[in-house]
PDB file of N, CA and C and ligand atoms in Angstrom:
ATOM      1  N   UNK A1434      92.443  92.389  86.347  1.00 90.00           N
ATOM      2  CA  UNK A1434      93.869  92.540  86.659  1.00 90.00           C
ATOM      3  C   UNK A1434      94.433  91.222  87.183  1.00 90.00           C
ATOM      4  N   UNK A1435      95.825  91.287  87.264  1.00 96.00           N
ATOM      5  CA  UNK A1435      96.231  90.115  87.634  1.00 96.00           C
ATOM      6  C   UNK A1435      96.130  89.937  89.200  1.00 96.00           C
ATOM      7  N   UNK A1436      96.270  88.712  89.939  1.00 97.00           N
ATOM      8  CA  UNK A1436      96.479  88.770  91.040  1.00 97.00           C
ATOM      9  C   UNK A1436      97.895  89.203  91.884  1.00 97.00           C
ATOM     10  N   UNK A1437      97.696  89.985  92.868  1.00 96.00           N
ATOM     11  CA  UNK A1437      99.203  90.066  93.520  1.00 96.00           C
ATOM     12  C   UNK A1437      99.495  88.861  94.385  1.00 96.00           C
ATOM     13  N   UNK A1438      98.652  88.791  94.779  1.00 97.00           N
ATOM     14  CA  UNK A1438      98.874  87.360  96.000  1.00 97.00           C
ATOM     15  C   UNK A1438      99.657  86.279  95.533  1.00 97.00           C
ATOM     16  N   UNK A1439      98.498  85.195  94.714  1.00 98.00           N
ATOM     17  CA  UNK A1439      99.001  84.602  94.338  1.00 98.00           C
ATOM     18  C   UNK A1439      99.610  84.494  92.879  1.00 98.00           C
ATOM     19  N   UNK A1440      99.678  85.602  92.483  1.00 96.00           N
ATOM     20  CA  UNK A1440      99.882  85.900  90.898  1.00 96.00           C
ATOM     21  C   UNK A1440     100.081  84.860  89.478  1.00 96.00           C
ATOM     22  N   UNK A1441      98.740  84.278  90.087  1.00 96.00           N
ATOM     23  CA  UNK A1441      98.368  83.159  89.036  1.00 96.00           C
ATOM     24  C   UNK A1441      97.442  83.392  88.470  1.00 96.00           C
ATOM     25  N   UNK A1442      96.712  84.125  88.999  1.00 97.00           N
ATOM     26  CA  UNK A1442      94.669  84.301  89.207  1.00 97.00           C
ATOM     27  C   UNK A1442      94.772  85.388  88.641  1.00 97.00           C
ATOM     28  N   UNK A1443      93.628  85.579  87.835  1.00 97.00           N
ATOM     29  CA  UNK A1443      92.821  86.788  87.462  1.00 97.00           C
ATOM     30  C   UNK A1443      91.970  87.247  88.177  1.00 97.00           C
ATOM     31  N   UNK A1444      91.543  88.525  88.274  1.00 97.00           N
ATOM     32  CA  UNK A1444      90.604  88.892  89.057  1.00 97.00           C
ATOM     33  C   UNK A1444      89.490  89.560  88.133  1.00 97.00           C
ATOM     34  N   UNK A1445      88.445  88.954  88.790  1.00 97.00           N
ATOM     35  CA  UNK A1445      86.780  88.895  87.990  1.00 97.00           C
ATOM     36  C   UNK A1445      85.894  90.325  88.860  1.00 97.00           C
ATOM     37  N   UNK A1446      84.669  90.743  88.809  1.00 97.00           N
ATOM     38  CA  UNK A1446      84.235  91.777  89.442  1.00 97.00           C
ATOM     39  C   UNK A1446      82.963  90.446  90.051  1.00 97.00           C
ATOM     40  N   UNK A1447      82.815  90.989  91.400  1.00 97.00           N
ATOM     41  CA  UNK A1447      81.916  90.538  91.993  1.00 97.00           C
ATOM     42  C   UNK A1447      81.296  91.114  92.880  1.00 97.00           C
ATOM     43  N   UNK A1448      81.117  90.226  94.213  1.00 97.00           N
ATOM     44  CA  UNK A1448      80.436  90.779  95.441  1.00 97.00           C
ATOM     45  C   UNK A1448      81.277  90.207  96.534  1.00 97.00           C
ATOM     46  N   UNK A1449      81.142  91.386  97.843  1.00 97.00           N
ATOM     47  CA  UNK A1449      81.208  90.155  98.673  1.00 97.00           C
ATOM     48  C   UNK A1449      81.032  90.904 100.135  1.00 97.00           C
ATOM     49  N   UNK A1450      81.364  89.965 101.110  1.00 97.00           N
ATOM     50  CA  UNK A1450      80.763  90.736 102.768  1.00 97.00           C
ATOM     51  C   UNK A1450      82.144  91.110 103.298  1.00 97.00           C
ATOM     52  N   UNK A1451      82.110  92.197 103.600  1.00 96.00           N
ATOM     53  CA  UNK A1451      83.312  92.991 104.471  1.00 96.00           C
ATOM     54  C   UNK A1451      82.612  93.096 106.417  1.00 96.00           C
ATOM     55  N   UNK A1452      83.360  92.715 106.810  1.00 96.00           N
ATOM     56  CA  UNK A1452      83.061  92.741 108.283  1.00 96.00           C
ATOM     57  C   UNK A1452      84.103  93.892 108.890  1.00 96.00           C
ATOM     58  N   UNK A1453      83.742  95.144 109.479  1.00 94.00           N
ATOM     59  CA  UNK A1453      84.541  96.591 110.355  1.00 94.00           C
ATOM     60  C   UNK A1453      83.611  96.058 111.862  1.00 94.00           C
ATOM     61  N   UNK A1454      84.629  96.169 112.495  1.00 91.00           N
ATOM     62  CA  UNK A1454      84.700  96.324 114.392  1.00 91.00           C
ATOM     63  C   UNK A1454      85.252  96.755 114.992  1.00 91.00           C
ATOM     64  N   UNK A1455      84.609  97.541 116.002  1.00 89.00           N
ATOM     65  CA  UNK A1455      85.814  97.726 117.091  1.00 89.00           C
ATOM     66  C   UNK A1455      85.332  97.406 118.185  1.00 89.00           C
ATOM     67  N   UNK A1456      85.692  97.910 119.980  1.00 89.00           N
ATOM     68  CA  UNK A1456      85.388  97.202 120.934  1.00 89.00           C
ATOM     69  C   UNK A1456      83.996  96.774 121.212  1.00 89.00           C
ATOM     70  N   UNK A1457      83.096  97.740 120.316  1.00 88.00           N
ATOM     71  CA  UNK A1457      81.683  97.833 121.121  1.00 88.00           C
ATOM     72  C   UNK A1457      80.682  97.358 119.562  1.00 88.00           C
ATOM     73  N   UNK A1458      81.096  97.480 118.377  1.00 92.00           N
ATOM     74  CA  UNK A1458      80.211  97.749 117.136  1.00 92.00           C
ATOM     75  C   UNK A1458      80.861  96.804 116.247  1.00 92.00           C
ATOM     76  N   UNK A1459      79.616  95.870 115.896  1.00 95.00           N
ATOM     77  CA  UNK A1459      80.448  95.022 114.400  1.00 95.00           C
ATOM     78  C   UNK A1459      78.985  95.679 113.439  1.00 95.00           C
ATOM     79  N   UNK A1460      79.737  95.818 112.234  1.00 96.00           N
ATOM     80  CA  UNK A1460      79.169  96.259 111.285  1.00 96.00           C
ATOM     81  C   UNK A1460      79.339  94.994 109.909  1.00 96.00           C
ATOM     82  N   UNK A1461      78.347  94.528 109.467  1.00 97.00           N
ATOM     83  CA  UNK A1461      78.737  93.690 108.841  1.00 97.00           C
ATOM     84  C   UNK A1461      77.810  94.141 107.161  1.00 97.00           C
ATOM     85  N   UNK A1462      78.950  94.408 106.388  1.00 97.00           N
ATOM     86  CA  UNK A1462      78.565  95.113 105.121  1.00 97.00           C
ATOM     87  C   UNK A1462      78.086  93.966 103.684  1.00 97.00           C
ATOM     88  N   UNK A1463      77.229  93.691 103.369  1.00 97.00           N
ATOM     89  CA  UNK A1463      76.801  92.312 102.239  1.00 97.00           C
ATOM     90  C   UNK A1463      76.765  92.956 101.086  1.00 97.00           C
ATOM     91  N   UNK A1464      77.388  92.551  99.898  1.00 96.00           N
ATOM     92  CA  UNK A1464      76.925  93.019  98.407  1.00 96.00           C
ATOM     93  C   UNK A1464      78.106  93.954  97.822  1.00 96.00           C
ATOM     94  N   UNK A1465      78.542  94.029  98.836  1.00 97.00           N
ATOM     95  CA  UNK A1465      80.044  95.138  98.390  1.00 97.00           C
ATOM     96  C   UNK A1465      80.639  94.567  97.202  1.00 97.00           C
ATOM     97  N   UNK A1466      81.123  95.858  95.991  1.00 97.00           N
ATOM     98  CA  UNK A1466      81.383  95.011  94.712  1.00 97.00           C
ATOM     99  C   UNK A1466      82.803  95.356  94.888  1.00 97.00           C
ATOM    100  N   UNK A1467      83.435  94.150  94.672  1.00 97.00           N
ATOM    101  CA  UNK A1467      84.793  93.866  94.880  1.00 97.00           C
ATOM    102  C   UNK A1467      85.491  93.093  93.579  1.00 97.00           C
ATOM    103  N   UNK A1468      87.049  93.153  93.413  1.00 97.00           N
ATOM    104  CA  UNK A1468      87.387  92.055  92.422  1.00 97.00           C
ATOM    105  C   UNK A1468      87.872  90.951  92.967  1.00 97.00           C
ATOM    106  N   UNK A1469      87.854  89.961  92.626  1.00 98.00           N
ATOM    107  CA  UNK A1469      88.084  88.610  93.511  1.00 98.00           C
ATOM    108  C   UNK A1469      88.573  87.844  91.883  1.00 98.00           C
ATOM    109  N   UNK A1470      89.688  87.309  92.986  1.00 98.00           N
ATOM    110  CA  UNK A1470      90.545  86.560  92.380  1.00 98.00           C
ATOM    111  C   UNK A1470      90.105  85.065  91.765  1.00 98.00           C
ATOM    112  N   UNK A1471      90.358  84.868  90.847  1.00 97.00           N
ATOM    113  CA  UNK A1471      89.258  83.277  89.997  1.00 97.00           C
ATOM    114  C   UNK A1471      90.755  81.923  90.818  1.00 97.00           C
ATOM    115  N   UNK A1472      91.397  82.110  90.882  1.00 98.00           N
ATOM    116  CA  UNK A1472      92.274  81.059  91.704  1.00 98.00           C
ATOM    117  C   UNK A1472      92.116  81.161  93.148  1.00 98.00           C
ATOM    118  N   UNK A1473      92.823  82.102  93.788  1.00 98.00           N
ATOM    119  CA  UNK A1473      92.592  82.167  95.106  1.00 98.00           C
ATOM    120  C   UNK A1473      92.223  82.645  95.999  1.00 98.00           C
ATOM    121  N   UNK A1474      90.912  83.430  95.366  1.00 97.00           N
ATOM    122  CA  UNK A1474      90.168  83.608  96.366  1.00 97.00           C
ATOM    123  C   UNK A1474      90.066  85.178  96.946  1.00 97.00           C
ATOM    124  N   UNK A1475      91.449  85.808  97.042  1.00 97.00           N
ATOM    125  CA  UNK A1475      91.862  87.041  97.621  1.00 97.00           C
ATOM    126  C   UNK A1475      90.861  88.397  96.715  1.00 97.00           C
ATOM    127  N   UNK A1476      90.249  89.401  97.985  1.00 96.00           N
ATOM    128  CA  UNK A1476      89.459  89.912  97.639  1.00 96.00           C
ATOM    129  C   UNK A1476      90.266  91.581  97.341  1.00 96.00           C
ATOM    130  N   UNK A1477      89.660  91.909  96.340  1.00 97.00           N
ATOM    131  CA  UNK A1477      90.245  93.542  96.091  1.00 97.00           C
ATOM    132  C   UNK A1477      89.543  94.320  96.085  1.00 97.00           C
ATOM    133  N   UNK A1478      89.165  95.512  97.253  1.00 97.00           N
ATOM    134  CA  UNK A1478      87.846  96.671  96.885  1.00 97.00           C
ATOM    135  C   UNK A1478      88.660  97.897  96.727  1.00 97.00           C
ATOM    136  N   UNK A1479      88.074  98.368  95.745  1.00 96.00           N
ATOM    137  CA  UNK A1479      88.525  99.719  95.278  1.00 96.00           C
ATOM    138  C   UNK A1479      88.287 100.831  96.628  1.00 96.00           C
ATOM    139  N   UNK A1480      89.861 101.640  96.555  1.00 97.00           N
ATOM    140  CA  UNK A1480      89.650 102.643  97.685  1.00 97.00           C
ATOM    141  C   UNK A1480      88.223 103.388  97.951  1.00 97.00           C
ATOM    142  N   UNK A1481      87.562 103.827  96.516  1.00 96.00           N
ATOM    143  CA  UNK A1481      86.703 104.491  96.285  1.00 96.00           C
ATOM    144  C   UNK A1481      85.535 103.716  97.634  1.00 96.00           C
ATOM    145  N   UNK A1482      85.300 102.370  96.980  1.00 96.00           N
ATOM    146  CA  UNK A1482      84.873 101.806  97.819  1.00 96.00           C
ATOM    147  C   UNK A1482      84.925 101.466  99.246  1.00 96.00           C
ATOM    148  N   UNK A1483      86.339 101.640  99.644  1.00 95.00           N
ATOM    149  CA  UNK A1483      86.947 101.868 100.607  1.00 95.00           C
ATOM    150  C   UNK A1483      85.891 102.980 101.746  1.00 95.00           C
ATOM    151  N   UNK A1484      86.345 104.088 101.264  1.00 95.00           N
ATOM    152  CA  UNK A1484      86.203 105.331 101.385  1.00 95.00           C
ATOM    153  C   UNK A1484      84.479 105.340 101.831  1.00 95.00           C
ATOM    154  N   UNK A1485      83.594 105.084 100.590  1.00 94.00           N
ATOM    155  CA  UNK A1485      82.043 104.888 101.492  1.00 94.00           C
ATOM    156  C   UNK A1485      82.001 103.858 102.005  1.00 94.00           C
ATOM    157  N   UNK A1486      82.590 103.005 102.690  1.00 94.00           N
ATOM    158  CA  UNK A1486      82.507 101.932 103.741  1.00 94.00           C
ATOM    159  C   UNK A1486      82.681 102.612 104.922  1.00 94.00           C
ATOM    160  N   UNK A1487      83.792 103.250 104.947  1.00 93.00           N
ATOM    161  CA  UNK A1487      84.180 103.794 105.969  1.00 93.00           C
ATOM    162  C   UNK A1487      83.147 104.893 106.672  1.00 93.00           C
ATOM    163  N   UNK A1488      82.981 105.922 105.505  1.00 93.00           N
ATOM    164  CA  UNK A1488      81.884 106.949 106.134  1.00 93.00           C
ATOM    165  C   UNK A1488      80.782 106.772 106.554  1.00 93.00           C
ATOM    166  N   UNK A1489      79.980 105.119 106.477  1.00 91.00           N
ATOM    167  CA  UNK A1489      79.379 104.893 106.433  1.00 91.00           C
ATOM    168  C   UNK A1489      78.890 104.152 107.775  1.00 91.00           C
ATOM    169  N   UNK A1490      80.203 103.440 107.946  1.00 92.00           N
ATOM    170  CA  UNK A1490      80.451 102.971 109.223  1.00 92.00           C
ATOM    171  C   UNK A1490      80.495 104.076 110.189  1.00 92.00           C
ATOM    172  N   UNK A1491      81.089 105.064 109.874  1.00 90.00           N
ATOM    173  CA  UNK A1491      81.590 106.062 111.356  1.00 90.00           C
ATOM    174  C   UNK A1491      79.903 106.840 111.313  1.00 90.00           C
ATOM    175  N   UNK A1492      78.953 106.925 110.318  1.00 89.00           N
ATOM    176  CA  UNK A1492      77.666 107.213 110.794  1.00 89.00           C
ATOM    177  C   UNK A1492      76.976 106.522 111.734  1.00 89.00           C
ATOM    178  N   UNK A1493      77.229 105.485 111.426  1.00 87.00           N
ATOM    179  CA  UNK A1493      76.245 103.584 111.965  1.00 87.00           C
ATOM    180  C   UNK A1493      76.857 103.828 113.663  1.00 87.00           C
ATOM    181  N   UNK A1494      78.399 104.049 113.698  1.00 86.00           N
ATOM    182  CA  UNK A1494      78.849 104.012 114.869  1.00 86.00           C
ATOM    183  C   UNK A1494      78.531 104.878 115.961  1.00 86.00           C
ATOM    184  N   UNK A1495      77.903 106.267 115.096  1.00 88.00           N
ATOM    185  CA  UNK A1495      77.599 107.292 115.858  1.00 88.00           C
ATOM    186  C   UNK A1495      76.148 107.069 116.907  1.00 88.00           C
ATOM    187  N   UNK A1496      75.546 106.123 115.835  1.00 88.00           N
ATOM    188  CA  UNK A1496      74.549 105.996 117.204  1.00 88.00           C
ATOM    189  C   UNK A1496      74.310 105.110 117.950  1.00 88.00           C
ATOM    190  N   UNK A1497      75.361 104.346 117.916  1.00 86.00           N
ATOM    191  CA  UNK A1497      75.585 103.598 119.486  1.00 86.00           C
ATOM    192  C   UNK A1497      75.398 102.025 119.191  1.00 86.00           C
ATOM    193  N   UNK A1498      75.133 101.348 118.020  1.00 89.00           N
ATOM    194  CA  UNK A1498      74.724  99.980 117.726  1.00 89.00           C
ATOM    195  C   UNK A1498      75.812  99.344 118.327  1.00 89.00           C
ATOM    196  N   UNK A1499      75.227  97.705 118.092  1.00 93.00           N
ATOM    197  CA  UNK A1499      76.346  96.857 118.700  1.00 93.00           C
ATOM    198  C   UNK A1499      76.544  95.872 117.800  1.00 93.00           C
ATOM    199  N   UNK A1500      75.366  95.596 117.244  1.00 94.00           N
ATOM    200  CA  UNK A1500      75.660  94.872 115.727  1.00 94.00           C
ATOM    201  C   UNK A1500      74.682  95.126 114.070  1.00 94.00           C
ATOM    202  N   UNK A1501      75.357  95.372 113.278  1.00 94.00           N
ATOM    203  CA  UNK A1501      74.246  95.690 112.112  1.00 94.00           C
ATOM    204  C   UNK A1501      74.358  94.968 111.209  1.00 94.00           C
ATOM    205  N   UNK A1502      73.346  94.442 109.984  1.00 94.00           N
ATOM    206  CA  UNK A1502      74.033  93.528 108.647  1.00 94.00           C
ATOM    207  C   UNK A1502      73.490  94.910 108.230  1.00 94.00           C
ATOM    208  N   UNK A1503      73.975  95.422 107.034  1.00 93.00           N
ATOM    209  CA  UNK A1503      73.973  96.402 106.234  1.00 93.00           C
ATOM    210  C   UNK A1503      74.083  96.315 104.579  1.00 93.00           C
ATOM    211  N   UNK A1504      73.313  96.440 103.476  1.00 93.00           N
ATOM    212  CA  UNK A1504      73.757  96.209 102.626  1.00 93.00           C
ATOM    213  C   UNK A1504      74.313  97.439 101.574  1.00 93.00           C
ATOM    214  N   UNK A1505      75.552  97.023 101.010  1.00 90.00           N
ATOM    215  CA  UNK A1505      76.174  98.020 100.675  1.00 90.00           C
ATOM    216  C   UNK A1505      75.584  98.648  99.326  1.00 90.00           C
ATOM    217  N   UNK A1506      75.447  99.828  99.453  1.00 75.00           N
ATOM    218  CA  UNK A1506      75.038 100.620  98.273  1.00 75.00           C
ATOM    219  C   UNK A1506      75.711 102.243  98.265  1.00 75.00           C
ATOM    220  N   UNK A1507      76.077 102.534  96.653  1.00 60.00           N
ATOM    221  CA  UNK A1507      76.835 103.568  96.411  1.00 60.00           C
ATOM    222  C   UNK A1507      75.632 104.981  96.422  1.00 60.00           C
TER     223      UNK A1507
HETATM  224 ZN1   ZN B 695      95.044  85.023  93.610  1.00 60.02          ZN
END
């Protein structure tokens, strides 16, 4: 798809690291497949993807960590 940002760029399928925190927990997610823009850079993850990041995180959070690298898998 095209880019919105800078709407010059195409966007390619890749990878990349998403970092979620809040006061007490960083969760740091590696491998997440995202589309990323071939000009500038700007990253796009599908809600879907969205969505198990999230649930995934509020598990991780449940038991009390303070920091995790995690690699993302569907
Ligand atoms: Zn762009």
């Amino acid at each position: 798809m095209k880019c919105a940002i800078c709407r010059n760029g195409a966007t390619e399928s890749g990878h990349t690291t998403v970092v979620l925190e809040n006061d007490r927990t960083t969760l740091v997610f590696k491998n997440v497949p995202a589309e990323i823009c071939n000009n500038c850079g700007e990253e796009y993850i599908s809600s879907d993807t969205n969505k198990a990041l999230l649930n995934h995180a509020r598990a991780e959070l449940s038991r009390g960590i303070t920091l995790e690298m995690l690699s993302y898998a569907v």
